[in-house]
Short mmCIF file of C-alpha atoms in Angstrom, two decimals:
data_model
loop_
_atom_site.label_atom_id
_atom_site.label_comp_id
_atom_site.label_asym_id
_atom_site.label_seq_id
_atom_site.Cartn_x
_atom_site.Cartn_y
_atom_site.Cartn_z
CA MET A 1 21.43 22.84 -9.54
CA LEU A 2 23.40 19.61 -9.57
CA LEU A 3 21.23 16.58 -10.27
CA PRO A 4 21.84 13.30 -8.42
CA ARG A 5 23.19 11.72 -11.61
CA ASP A 6 25.74 14.56 -11.83
CA LEU A 7 26.90 13.73 -8.32
CA LEU A 8 27.40 10.09 -9.30
CA ALA A 9 29.46 11.09 -12.34
CA ARG A 10 31.67 13.28 -10.17
CA CYS A 11 32.16 10.56 -7.56
CA ALA A 12 33.21 8.16 -10.33
CA ARG A 13 35.60 10.75 -11.73
CA ASN A 14 37.02 12.04 -8.45
CA TYR A 15 37.05 8.78 -6.42
CA PRO A 16 37.25 6.08 -9.12
CA ASN A 17 38.94 3.40 -7.01
CA LYS A 18 37.35 4.22 -3.67
CA MET A 19 34.89 1.74 -2.14
CA ALA A 20 31.36 3.00 -2.73
CA TYR A 21 29.28 0.00 -1.56
CA THR A 22 30.01 -3.25 0.22
CA CYS A 23 27.36 -5.94 0.62
CA GLY A 24 28.37 -9.29 2.08
CA GLN A 25 31.50 -10.45 0.26
CA VAL A 26 31.11 -8.05 -2.69
CA SER A 27 32.50 -4.51 -2.87
CA ARG A 28 32.25 -2.05 -5.72
CA THR A 29 34.05 1.23 -6.32
CA TRP A 30 32.39 4.43 -7.45
CA GLN A 31 33.67 3.83 -10.95
CA GLU A 32 32.24 0.31 -11.00
CA MET A 33 28.86 1.49 -9.73
CA ASP A 34 28.84 4.17 -12.40
CA GLU A 35 29.76 1.74 -15.18
CA ARG A 36 27.29 -0.98 -14.20
CA SER A 37 24.40 1.46 -13.75
CA THR A 38 25.25 2.94 -17.17
CA ARG A 39 24.94 -0.48 -18.78
CA LEU A 40 21.64 -1.11 -17.01
CA ALA A 41 20.31 2.28 -18.11
CA ILE A 42 21.28 1.55 -21.72
CA ALA A 43 19.69 -1.91 -21.57
CA LEU A 44 16.46 -0.43 -20.22
CA SER A 45 16.53 2.31 -22.85
CA GLU A 46 16.95 -0.27 -25.62
CA SER A 47 13.88 -2.02 -24.20
CA GLY A 48 11.81 1.16 -24.56
CA ILE A 49 12.15 2.61 -21.05
CA GLY A 50 12.76 6.35 -20.91
CA ARG A 51 12.25 9.63 -19.11
CA GLY A 52 9.26 9.58 -16.77
CA ASP A 53 8.72 5.81 -16.91
CA THR A 54 8.46 3.98 -13.60
CA VAL A 55 10.99 1.19 -13.06
CA ALA A 56 10.25 -0.89 -9.96
CA ILE A 57 12.48 -3.25 -8.03
CA LEU A 58 11.40 -6.04 -5.67
CA GLY A 59 14.21 -7.49 -3.63
CA GLN A 60 16.04 -7.93 -0.37
CA GLU A 61 19.08 -5.77 0.31
CA SER A 62 21.76 -6.02 -2.38
CA LEU A 63 24.01 -3.90 -4.59
CA ALA A 64 21.49 -4.25 -7.43
CA ILE A 65 19.15 -1.94 -5.46
CA TYR A 66 21.58 0.96 -5.98
CA GLU A 67 22.64 0.09 -9.53
CA HIS A 68 18.93 0.22 -10.34
CA PHE A 69 18.49 3.59 -8.61
CA PHE A 70 21.50 5.05 -10.40
CA ALA A 71 20.23 3.78 -13.75
CA CYS A 72 16.90 5.54 -13.11
CA MET A 73 18.80 8.75 -12.36
CA LYS A 74 20.58 8.58 -15.69
CA LEU A 75 17.48 7.81 -17.73
CA GLY A 76 15.24 10.30 -15.97
CA ALA A 77 13.08 7.31 -15.01
CA VAL A 78 11.12 7.04 -11.74
CA ARG A 79 12.52 4.65 -9.14
CA LEU A 80 10.00 2.56 -7.18
CA GLY A 81 11.09 0.20 -4.41
CA LEU A 82 8.69 -2.59 -3.42
CA ASN A 83 8.75 -4.13 0.03
CA TRP A 84 9.50 -7.84 -0.28
CA ARG A 85 7.31 -8.46 2.78
CA TYR A 86 4.22 -7.20 0.96
CA SER A 87 1.47 -9.60 0.02
CA THR A 88 0.94 -10.48 -3.64
CA ALA A 89 -2.22 -8.36 -3.72
CA GLU A 90 -0.35 -5.33 -2.37
CA LEU A 91 2.41 -5.73 -4.95
CA GLN A 92 -0.13 -5.96 -7.75
CA HIS A 93 -1.90 -2.80 -6.60
CA LEU A 94 1.31 -0.76 -6.38
CA LEU A 95 2.55 -1.90 -9.79
CA GLN A 96 -0.79 -0.99 -11.36
CA ASP A 97 -1.18 2.32 -9.52
CA SER A 98 2.36 3.41 -10.46
CA ARG A 99 1.93 2.25 -14.09
CA ALA A 100 5.32 0.58 -13.84
CA ARG A 101 6.92 -0.19 -17.20
CA ALA A 102 9.63 -2.51 -15.87
CA LEU A 103 10.20 -4.61 -12.76
CA LEU A 104 13.48 -6.04 -11.49
CA VAL A 105 12.92 -9.09 -9.27
CA ASP A 106 15.33 -10.68 -6.78
CA ALA A 107 15.53 -14.48 -7.10
CA ARG A 108 14.54 -14.63 -3.41
CA CYS A 109 11.23 -12.91 -4.23
CA THR A 110 10.03 -14.56 -7.44
CA ALA A 111 7.65 -16.94 -5.65
CA GLN A 112 5.41 -14.20 -4.27
CA LEU A 113 5.17 -12.64 -7.72
CA GLU A 114 4.40 -15.91 -9.50
CA PRO A 115 0.58 -15.83 -9.02
CA ILE A 116 0.34 -12.53 -10.94
CA ARG A 117 3.40 -12.63 -13.21
CA GLY A 118 1.52 -13.76 -16.29
CA GLN A 119 -1.12 -11.09 -15.81
CA LEU A 120 1.52 -8.40 -15.34
CA GLU A 121 3.49 -9.46 -18.40
CA ARG A 122 0.31 -9.36 -20.51
CA THR A 123 0.01 -5.67 -19.61
CA GLY A 124 3.43 -5.10 -21.17
CA LEU A 125 5.43 -5.01 -17.94
CA LEU A 126 9.07 -5.90 -18.53
CA VAL A 127 10.10 -8.41 -15.82
CA ILE A 128 13.83 -8.91 -15.25
CA GLY A 129 15.31 -11.39 -12.79
CA TYR A 130 18.54 -11.02 -10.85
CA GLY A 131 20.39 -13.35 -8.51
CA PRO A 132 21.07 -17.05 -9.01
CA GLY A 133 18.11 -19.25 -9.83
CA HIS A 134 15.50 -16.59 -10.56
CA GLY A 135 14.07 -18.64 -13.46
CA LEU A 136 12.84 -15.62 -15.45
CA ALA A 137 13.32 -15.22 -19.19
CA MET A 138 15.18 -11.90 -18.89
CA ASP A 139 18.39 -11.91 -16.86
CA TYR A 140 19.93 -8.82 -15.26
CA GLU A 141 23.59 -9.75 -15.71
CA ALA A 142 23.02 -10.87 -19.30
CA MET A 143 21.45 -7.50 -20.09
CA LEU A 144 24.40 -5.67 -18.55
CA SER A 145 26.95 -7.75 -20.44
CA GLN A 146 25.32 -6.91 -23.77
CA ALA A 147 24.92 -3.16 -23.18
CA HIS A 148 27.72 -0.67 -23.79
CA ALA A 149 27.83 3.10 -24.07
CA GLY A 150 29.18 4.31 -27.36
CA PRO A 151 31.40 7.38 -27.83
CA GLY A 152 29.65 10.60 -26.94
CA HIS A 153 26.66 8.84 -25.36
CA ALA A 154 24.23 11.41 -23.96
CA TRP A 155 21.48 10.95 -21.40
CA PRO A 156 18.02 12.50 -21.81
CA ASP A 157 17.56 16.08 -20.66
CA ILE A 158 15.85 16.19 -17.27
CA ALA A 159 14.75 19.00 -14.98
CA ALA A 160 15.09 19.57 -11.25
CA GLN A 161 11.28 19.31 -10.91
CA ASP A 162 11.09 15.91 -12.61
CA VAL A 163 10.05 13.01 -10.38
CA LEU A 164 12.96 10.75 -9.49
CA MET A 165 11.52 8.52 -6.77
CA LEU A 166 8.11 7.11 -5.94
CA THR A 167 7.60 5.55 -2.53
CA TYR A 168 4.33 4.36 -1.03
CA THR A 169 3.03 5.06 2.43
CA SER A 170 -0.32 4.17 3.97
CA GLY A 171 -2.82 7.00 4.22
CA THR A 172 -5.22 7.61 7.07
CA THR A 173 -7.89 5.79 5.05
CA GLY A 174 -5.62 2.77 4.76
CA ARG A 175 -5.13 3.17 1.00
CA PRO A 176 -1.48 3.37 -0.04
CA LYS A 177 -0.39 6.77 -1.32
CA GLY A 178 2.47 7.15 -3.76
CA VAL A 179 4.77 9.97 -2.60
CA MET A 180 6.55 11.62 -5.53
CA HIS A 181 9.99 13.09 -4.86
CA LYS A 182 11.73 15.36 -7.33
CA GLN A 183 15.31 15.30 -8.54
CA SER A 184 15.84 18.48 -6.51
CA SER A 185 14.30 17.16 -3.27
CA ILE A 186 16.51 14.05 -3.30
CA ALA A 187 19.61 16.20 -3.89
CA ALA A 188 18.57 18.52 -1.05
CA MET A 189 18.09 15.56 1.31
CA ILE A 190 21.58 14.30 0.52
CA PHE A 191 23.30 17.59 1.32
CA GLN A 192 21.15 18.45 4.34
CA SER A 193 21.76 14.99 5.82
CA LEU A 194 25.51 15.24 5.38
CA VAL A 195 25.69 18.68 6.97
CA ALA A 196 23.33 17.86 9.85
CA ARG A 197 25.13 14.64 10.76
CA GLY A 198 28.68 15.89 10.19
CA LEU A 199 29.59 13.07 7.80
CA GLY A 200 32.80 13.32 5.79
CA PRO A 201 34.47 11.58 2.84
CA ASP A 202 36.39 9.19 5.10
CA ASP A 203 33.30 7.88 6.90
CA ILE A 204 31.92 4.39 6.32
CA TRP A 205 28.15 4.65 6.69
CA TYR A 206 25.90 1.74 7.65
CA THR A 207 22.10 2.14 7.60
CA ALA A 208 20.07 -0.68 9.10
CA ALA A 209 16.88 0.10 7.23
CA ALA A 210 14.94 -1.35 4.31
CA SER A 211 15.59 0.14 0.88
CA SER A 212 11.94 -0.18 -0.18
CA TRP A 213 10.92 3.08 1.48
CA MET A 214 12.26 6.55 2.19
CA THR A 215 15.38 5.40 4.04
CA VAL A 216 16.92 4.26 0.75
CA VAL A 217 18.02 7.90 0.40
CA LEU A 218 20.30 7.44 3.41
CA ASN A 219 22.31 5.03 1.28
CA LEU A 220 22.81 7.72 -1.35
CA LEU A 221 24.57 10.14 1.00
CA GLY A 222 27.99 9.23 -0.38
CA LEU A 223 26.99 10.92 -3.62
CA GLY A 224 27.54 14.18 -1.79
CA ASN A 225 31.01 13.48 -0.36
CA GLY A 226 32.35 10.20 -1.78
CA MET A 227 32.14 8.20 1.46
CA GLY A 228 31.53 4.44 1.43
CA HIS A 229 28.39 2.52 2.41
CA LEU A 230 27.84 -0.86 4.00
CA ILE A 231 24.67 -2.64 2.88
CA CYS A 232 22.90 -5.47 4.70
CA ASP A 233 23.18 -8.70 2.71
CA GLY A 234 19.58 -9.88 2.28
CA ALA A 235 17.28 -9.62 5.27
CA PHE A 236 18.52 -7.70 8.30
CA GLU A 237 19.92 -9.71 11.20
CA ILE A 238 21.41 -8.02 14.26
CA ARG A 239 24.42 -10.33 14.64
CA SER A 240 25.41 -9.91 10.99
CA PHE A 241 25.02 -6.15 11.35
CA LEU A 242 27.35 -6.00 14.35
CA LEU A 243 29.87 -8.34 12.72
CA ASP A 244 29.88 -6.16 9.60
CA ILE A 245 30.65 -3.10 11.74
CA GLN A 246 33.52 -4.99 13.36
CA ARG A 247 34.87 -6.40 10.09
CA HIS A 248 34.62 -3.26 7.94
CA ARG A 249 35.19 -0.67 10.69
CA ALA A 250 32.02 1.32 10.13
CA THR A 251 32.28 4.83 11.56
CA ALA A 252 28.64 5.99 11.43
CA VAL A 253 25.50 3.89 11.75
CA MET A 254 21.75 4.43 11.68
CA LEU A 255 19.37 2.33 13.80
CA VAL A 256 15.70 2.69 14.63
CA PRO A 257 14.94 2.49 18.38
CA THR A 258 13.73 -1.12 18.15
CA LEU A 259 17.07 -2.16 16.66
CA ILE A 260 19.02 -0.13 19.21
CA GLN A 261 17.43 -2.27 21.90
CA ARG A 262 18.25 -5.46 19.99
CA ALA A 263 21.84 -4.31 19.60
CA LEU A 264 22.09 -3.53 23.32
CA ASP A 265 20.74 -6.97 24.18
CA GLU A 266 23.19 -8.64 21.81
CA ILE A 267 26.35 -6.79 22.91
CA ALA A 268 25.44 -7.42 26.55
CA SER A 269 25.85 -11.16 25.99
CA HIS A 270 28.43 -11.36 23.16
CA PRO A 271 31.59 -9.29 22.70
CA TYR A 272 31.96 -7.17 19.53
CA ASP A 273 34.62 -4.63 18.64
CA LEU A 274 32.51 -1.56 17.87
CA SER A 275 35.24 0.94 18.67
CA SER A 276 35.23 2.28 15.11
CA ILE A 277 31.79 3.86 15.56
CA ARG A 278 31.96 7.59 16.18
CA LEU A 279 28.31 8.44 15.41
CA LEU A 280 25.00 6.68 16.05
CA MET A 281 21.97 8.17 14.32
CA TYR A 282 18.46 7.10 15.27
CA GLY A 283 14.92 8.06 14.31
CA SER A 284 11.75 6.88 12.51
CA ALA A 285 10.03 6.10 15.82
CA PRO A 286 9.98 7.58 19.33
CA ALA A 287 12.86 6.59 21.61
CA THR A 288 12.62 6.76 25.38
CA PRO A 289 15.21 8.81 27.29
CA GLU A 290 16.15 5.59 29.10
CA LEU A 291 17.00 3.86 25.82
CA ILE A 292 18.99 6.87 24.61
CA ARG A 293 21.06 6.99 27.79
CA ALA A 294 21.67 3.23 27.63
CA ALA A 295 22.85 3.46 24.03
CA TYR A 296 25.05 6.46 24.81
CA ALA A 297 26.77 4.52 27.56
CA ALA A 298 27.07 1.23 25.66
CA PHE A 299 28.32 2.55 22.32
CA GLY A 300 30.44 5.35 23.74
CA CYS A 301 29.94 7.56 20.68
CA GLU A 302 28.12 10.70 19.61
CA MET A 303 24.38 10.43 18.93
CA VAL A 304 22.08 12.31 16.57
CA GLN A 305 18.32 11.98 16.26
CA SER A 306 16.33 12.91 13.15
CA TYR A 307 12.60 13.51 12.73
CA GLY A 308 11.02 13.28 9.35
CA MET A 309 8.44 11.60 7.18
CA THR A 310 8.06 10.12 3.74
CA GLU A 311 6.58 13.37 2.42
CA ALA A 312 9.47 15.58 3.55
CA GLY A 313 12.58 13.56 4.32
CA TRP A 314 14.43 14.47 7.52
CA THR A 315 13.77 17.98 8.75
CA THR A 316 14.95 18.25 12.37
CA GLN A 317 18.01 17.11 14.24
CA LEU A 318 18.76 16.61 17.91
CA SER A 319 22.47 17.12 17.48
CA ALA A 320 25.44 15.47 19.15
CA SER A 321 25.98 18.55 21.36
CA ASP A 322 22.26 18.52 22.23
CA HIS A 323 22.62 14.93 23.42
CA ARG A 324 25.66 15.74 25.55
CA TRP A 325 23.89 18.70 27.13
CA ALA A 326 20.71 16.73 27.75
CA ILE A 327 22.46 13.77 29.35
CA GLU A 328 24.58 15.99 31.59
CA HIS A 329 22.20 18.86 32.37
CA GLU A 330 18.71 18.71 30.85
CA PRO A 331 17.20 15.20 30.64
CA GLY A 332 13.88 16.49 29.33
CA LEU A 333 15.55 17.57 26.09
CA LEU A 334 15.93 13.90 25.13
CA ARG A 335 12.19 13.89 24.45
CA SER A 336 12.66 16.50 21.75
CA ALA A 337 12.94 15.79 18.03
CA GLY A 338 15.51 18.58 17.78
CA ARG A 339 15.59 21.73 15.68
CA ALA A 340 15.02 22.33 11.99
CA GLY A 341 17.98 21.99 9.65
CA VAL A 342 19.28 24.78 7.45
CA MET A 343 17.06 23.75 4.53
CA SER A 344 13.86 23.55 6.55
CA GLU A 345 11.39 25.73 8.45
CA ILE A 346 8.86 24.50 11.00
CA GLU A 347 5.75 26.22 12.28
CA ILE A 348 3.05 25.08 14.70
CA ARG A 349 -0.39 26.09 13.48
CA ASP A 350 -3.95 25.80 14.66
CA GLU A 351 -6.78 24.07 12.79
CA ALA A 352 -7.34 27.23 10.74
CA GLY A 353 -3.72 27.20 9.61
CA GLN A 354 -2.69 30.20 11.71
CA PRO A 355 0.77 30.17 13.38
CA LEU A 356 0.82 29.59 17.14
CA PRO A 357 3.29 31.05 19.66
CA ALA A 358 6.09 29.03 21.26
CA GLY A 359 4.84 26.47 23.73
CA SER A 360 1.42 26.08 22.09
CA ALA A 361 0.45 22.65 20.77
CA GLY A 362 -0.86 22.37 17.24
CA ASN A 363 -0.26 20.85 13.82
CA VAL A 364 3.33 20.66 12.60
CA TRP A 365 3.87 22.46 9.27
CA ILE A 366 7.10 22.17 7.26
CA ARG A 367 8.59 24.26 4.46
CA SER A 368 11.68 22.76 2.85
CA GLU A 369 13.42 21.98 -0.42
CA THR A 370 13.03 18.34 0.60
CA VAL A 371 9.21 18.33 0.52
CA MET A 372 7.52 16.00 -1.96
CA LYS A 373 5.99 17.06 -5.27
CA GLY A 374 2.68 15.43 -4.31
CA TYR A 375 0.78 12.15 -4.12
CA LEU A 376 0.54 10.14 -7.34
CA ASN A 377 -2.96 10.14 -8.87
CA LEU A 378 -4.40 11.82 -5.77
CA PRO A 379 -4.87 15.56 -6.45
CA GLU A 380 -7.38 16.11 -3.63
CA GLU A 381 -5.17 14.45 -1.03
CA THR A 382 -2.21 16.45 -2.34
CA ALA A 383 -4.11 19.73 -2.04
CA GLU A 384 -5.10 18.77 1.49
CA VAL A 385 -1.50 18.59 2.75
CA LEU A 386 0.43 20.91 0.41
CA ARG A 387 -0.57 24.52 1.11
CA GLY A 388 1.55 26.75 -1.08
CA ASP A 389 5.17 26.19 -0.01
CA TRP A 390 4.12 24.41 3.17
CA LEU A 391 3.38 20.79 4.07
CA CYS A 392 0.75 20.20 6.75
CA THR A 393 1.98 17.01 8.39
CA ASN A 394 -0.99 16.28 10.70
CA ASP A 395 1.54 15.48 13.41
CA VAL A 396 0.87 17.35 16.63
CA GLY A 397 3.56 19.05 18.67
CA HIS A 398 4.97 22.30 19.99
CA LEU A 399 8.13 24.38 19.64
CA ASP A 400 9.85 25.78 22.70
CA ALA A 401 11.41 29.25 22.79
CA ARG A 402 14.72 27.84 21.52
CA GLY A 403 13.16 26.18 18.49
CA TYR A 404 13.20 22.58 19.75
CA LEU A 405 10.30 20.51 18.46
CA PHE A 406 8.40 18.25 20.85
CA LEU A 407 5.93 15.83 19.29
CA THR A 408 2.89 14.95 21.35
CA ASP A 409 0.92 12.83 18.90
CA ARG A 410 1.79 11.14 15.63
CA ARG A 411 -1.41 11.08 13.62
CA LYS A 412 -3.34 10.20 16.77
CA PHE A 413 -4.06 6.54 16.11
CA MET A 414 -1.18 5.55 13.88
CA ILE A 415 0.71 2.52 15.21
CA ILE A 416 4.52 2.49 15.03
CA SER A 417 5.70 -1.11 15.24
CA GLY A 418 9.41 -1.75 14.73
CA ALA A 419 9.65 1.76 13.16
CA VAL A 420 7.02 0.80 10.56
CA ASN A 421 4.02 3.11 10.32
CA ILE A 422 0.76 1.16 10.42
CA PHE A 423 -2.59 2.83 9.93
CA PRO A 424 -5.37 0.94 11.76
CA SER A 425 -8.02 1.44 9.07
CA SER A 426 -6.21 -0.84 6.61
CA VAL A 427 -6.24 -3.64 9.21
CA GLU A 428 -9.86 -2.91 10.14
CA ASN A 429 -10.93 -3.05 6.50
CA ALA A 430 -9.27 -6.46 6.12
CA LEU A 431 -10.99 -7.80 9.24
CA LEU A 432 -14.38 -6.56 8.07
CA GLU A 433 -14.05 -8.75 4.98
CA HIS A 434 -14.55 -11.78 7.24
CA VAL A 435 -18.17 -12.88 7.17
CA ALA A 436 -18.39 -13.22 10.95
CA VAL A 437 -16.98 -9.78 11.80
CA ALA A 438 -19.53 -7.04 12.36
CA GLU A 439 -17.22 -4.29 13.68
CA ALA A 440 -13.50 -3.93 14.31
CA ALA A 441 -11.27 -1.35 15.94
CA VAL A 442 -7.49 -1.65 15.74
CA VAL A 443 -5.13 0.13 18.13
CA GLY A 444 -1.53 -0.09 19.26
CA ALA A 445 -0.43 -1.56 22.58
CA PRO A 446 3.05 -1.32 24.17
CA HIS A 447 5.30 -4.23 23.19
CA PRO A 448 8.77 -4.94 24.65
CA GLN A 449 10.37 -5.75 21.29
CA TRP A 450 8.45 -3.78 18.66
CA GLY A 451 7.58 -0.64 20.59
CA GLU A 452 3.92 -1.13 19.74
CA ALA A 453 1.97 -4.16 18.59
CA VAL A 454 -1.23 -4.27 16.57
CA VAL A 455 -4.22 -5.27 18.69
CA ALA A 456 -7.63 -5.93 17.12
CA VAL A 457 -10.85 -5.48 19.05
CA VAL A 458 -13.65 -7.32 17.29
CA ARG A 459 -17.44 -7.60 17.57
CA LEU A 460 -18.89 -10.62 15.80
CA HIS A 461 -22.30 -10.86 14.21
CA GLU A 462 -24.94 -12.46 16.42
CA GLN A 463 -25.09 -16.22 15.99
CA SER A 464 -21.65 -16.12 14.30
CA SER A 465 -18.36 -17.44 15.53
CA ALA A 466 -14.72 -17.10 14.54
CA SER A 467 -11.68 -18.43 16.32
CA ILE A 468 -8.44 -16.53 16.80
CA HIS A 469 -6.77 -18.90 14.36
CA GLU A 470 -9.43 -18.26 11.69
CA LEU A 471 -8.99 -14.50 11.97
CA GLN A 472 -5.21 -14.84 11.86
CA MET A 473 -5.40 -16.91 8.68
CA HIS A 474 -7.86 -14.42 7.21
CA CYS A 475 -5.45 -11.54 7.89
CA GLU A 476 -2.43 -13.45 6.61
CA SER A 477 -3.83 -13.49 3.07
CA ARG A 478 -4.64 -9.77 3.10
CA LEU A 479 -2.04 -7.97 5.18
CA ASN A 480 1.72 -7.81 5.39
CA ARG A 481 3.48 -9.25 8.42
CA MET A 482 3.78 -6.04 10.41
CA GLU A 483 0.11 -5.14 9.92
CA ARG A 484 -1.28 -8.46 11.17
CA PRO A 485 -2.75 -8.27 14.69
CA LYS A 486 -0.58 -9.76 17.42
CA HIS A 487 -3.56 -10.10 19.75
CA PHE A 488 -7.36 -10.21 19.50
CA LEU A 489 -9.98 -9.08 22.00
CA PHE A 490 -13.71 -9.65 21.59
CA VAL A 491 -16.50 -7.37 22.78
CA GLU A 492 -20.29 -7.47 22.70
CA GLU A 493 -20.66 -3.76 21.93
CA PHE A 494 -18.46 -0.78 21.05
CA PRO A 495 -18.85 2.67 22.63
CA LYS A 496 -20.60 5.08 20.27
CA GLY A 497 -21.01 8.82 20.20
CA MET A 498 -24.20 10.82 19.69
CA ASN A 499 -23.77 10.51 15.93
CA GLY A 500 -23.31 6.73 16.14
CA LYS A 501 -19.56 6.96 15.44
CA LEU A 502 -17.31 4.50 17.24
CA GLN A 503 -15.35 6.19 20.03
CA LYS A 504 -11.89 4.90 19.30
CA GLN A 505 -10.11 6.72 22.09
CA GLN A 506 -12.23 4.80 24.60
CA VAL A 507 -11.31 1.56 22.84
CA LYS A 508 -7.62 2.46 23.05
CA GLU A 509 -7.91 3.21 26.75
CA TRP A 510 -9.75 -0.08 27.39
CA VAL A 511 -7.05 -2.04 25.53
CA ALA A 512 -4.40 -0.29 27.61
CA ALA A 513 -6.16 -1.63 30.70
CA GLN A 514 -5.79 -5.20 29.35
CA LEU A 515 -1.99 -5.12 29.00
CA ALA A 516 -1.40 -7.77 31.65
CA SER A 517 -3.35 -10.27 29.56
CA MET A 518 -1.39 -9.68 26.35
CA PRO A 519 0.53 -12.80 25.22
CA TRP A 520 3.91 -11.02 25.37
CA ASN A 521 3.20 -10.12 29.03
CA ASP A 522 1.63 -13.42 30.07
CA ALA A 523 3.03 -16.60 28.54
CA ALA A 524 0.10 -18.59 29.88
CA ASN A 525 -2.41 -16.51 27.92
CA THR A 526 -4.29 -18.83 25.55
CA GLN A 527 -6.04 -16.10 23.55
CA THR A 528 -9.41 -17.79 23.86
CA ARG A 529 -12.49 -15.69 23.49
CA PRO A 530 -12.52 -13.60 26.69
CA THR A 531 -15.56 -12.65 28.67
CA ALA A 532 -14.71 -8.97 28.36
CA PRO A 533 -17.11 -6.43 29.78
CA GLN A 534 -19.01 -4.29 27.32
CA LEU A 535 -17.20 -1.13 26.34
#
């Protein structure tokens, strides 16, 4: 099969002068992206980086993100994106777990790496800075300027089953799991995404999503048809996003539901020319039918929804025709995640792994060319979810007689805040490190901006005390911004089952009953220690 690096070579050959990527004031053609990534790959190779080595990048959105990815494709190296919002401790863990051999660092992110840079460099990690003022010994542009491909330069032989991308996602235990994607699964995602969304070579595609996780693949789709991409310049900001659409005449955009609402709020108060948009894709978090209808009316374009996960890419689509039918005739269909694409199969199975008939709720299983190779360094966890050709997702849902998937539960207690998946146990573990905290249960509560917000329910040790501010500061040093609780509730006791296990569903229901007291619903709420009844 064609490897992703082969697709890049063909884009450079067939569309040499066509815009491939625009970020801020800088645009590069396919030929320029090919040439610059070649020089980076050669520079890394001359520094001892080769096939199978992990090359990480820590940075806000920029063209360097994709030059780095393309260089990894050419070398047969493993691309790892690091979230610039992660804490220093999280970054250190991921770099060590992935055994990264090299790290590219955005000048805007060097400060958070500084506490551990010396330690990382002593392990042999190659640290390269890019962007003005990074202050590191090795400079990205200097390396590119000194590297050139000689006549007949050949890249290492690589196979379709080789790992191309490593991306981390939190597990149900709260420990990050490195999802390994093959050369073949990335190529399959590219082609399935283009077919399912109806994107063509003349489209200009704009994805409002961070490149540090799975959605980076959505900014590789042009490899399959030569279309151009718009890239956010630095951190995402809704006004800049809408102005970019207006300025560059984007034709297809991707927004998570939280950002759709922000866009609707913004265009309601400020005029933008968004007439170039013909397709709005959304996904990564549940969207209410009300939000979908509002977006359909405001943008006046076709809409497509995708359901997927880090382990399998995007596997179902609620198509443009599905949206038209649902809005005009069948409103309930807007709650569906759509039907499987041509490269995927979906089954609903019971706890024993046996297929269930249409309409029955059970675990969602996926078989697809886009499914991951496995979890890095976690053979038991891999065996738990990969069963032969199938991936057991642990999402719960049902298929109707037409093949539409309806999700009823996403990993039961997982919190989706601003389209970011947050597993409560990681937050609970951080809280339990505080000397005053005896027990903690973390759940999601509805939030008008983020969809869900993290709420921590805490029981303190007898004769101990801890203020809200103390717990917030404690969490700030251990958790990234999205994981930190937005509200705290204190209890004297937690409900327990016969086996002494905390009954989390009861906690979630109790928190739901406290919504009126949440700070985003009551501006006068002071978040002092409440006299909550025992659970």
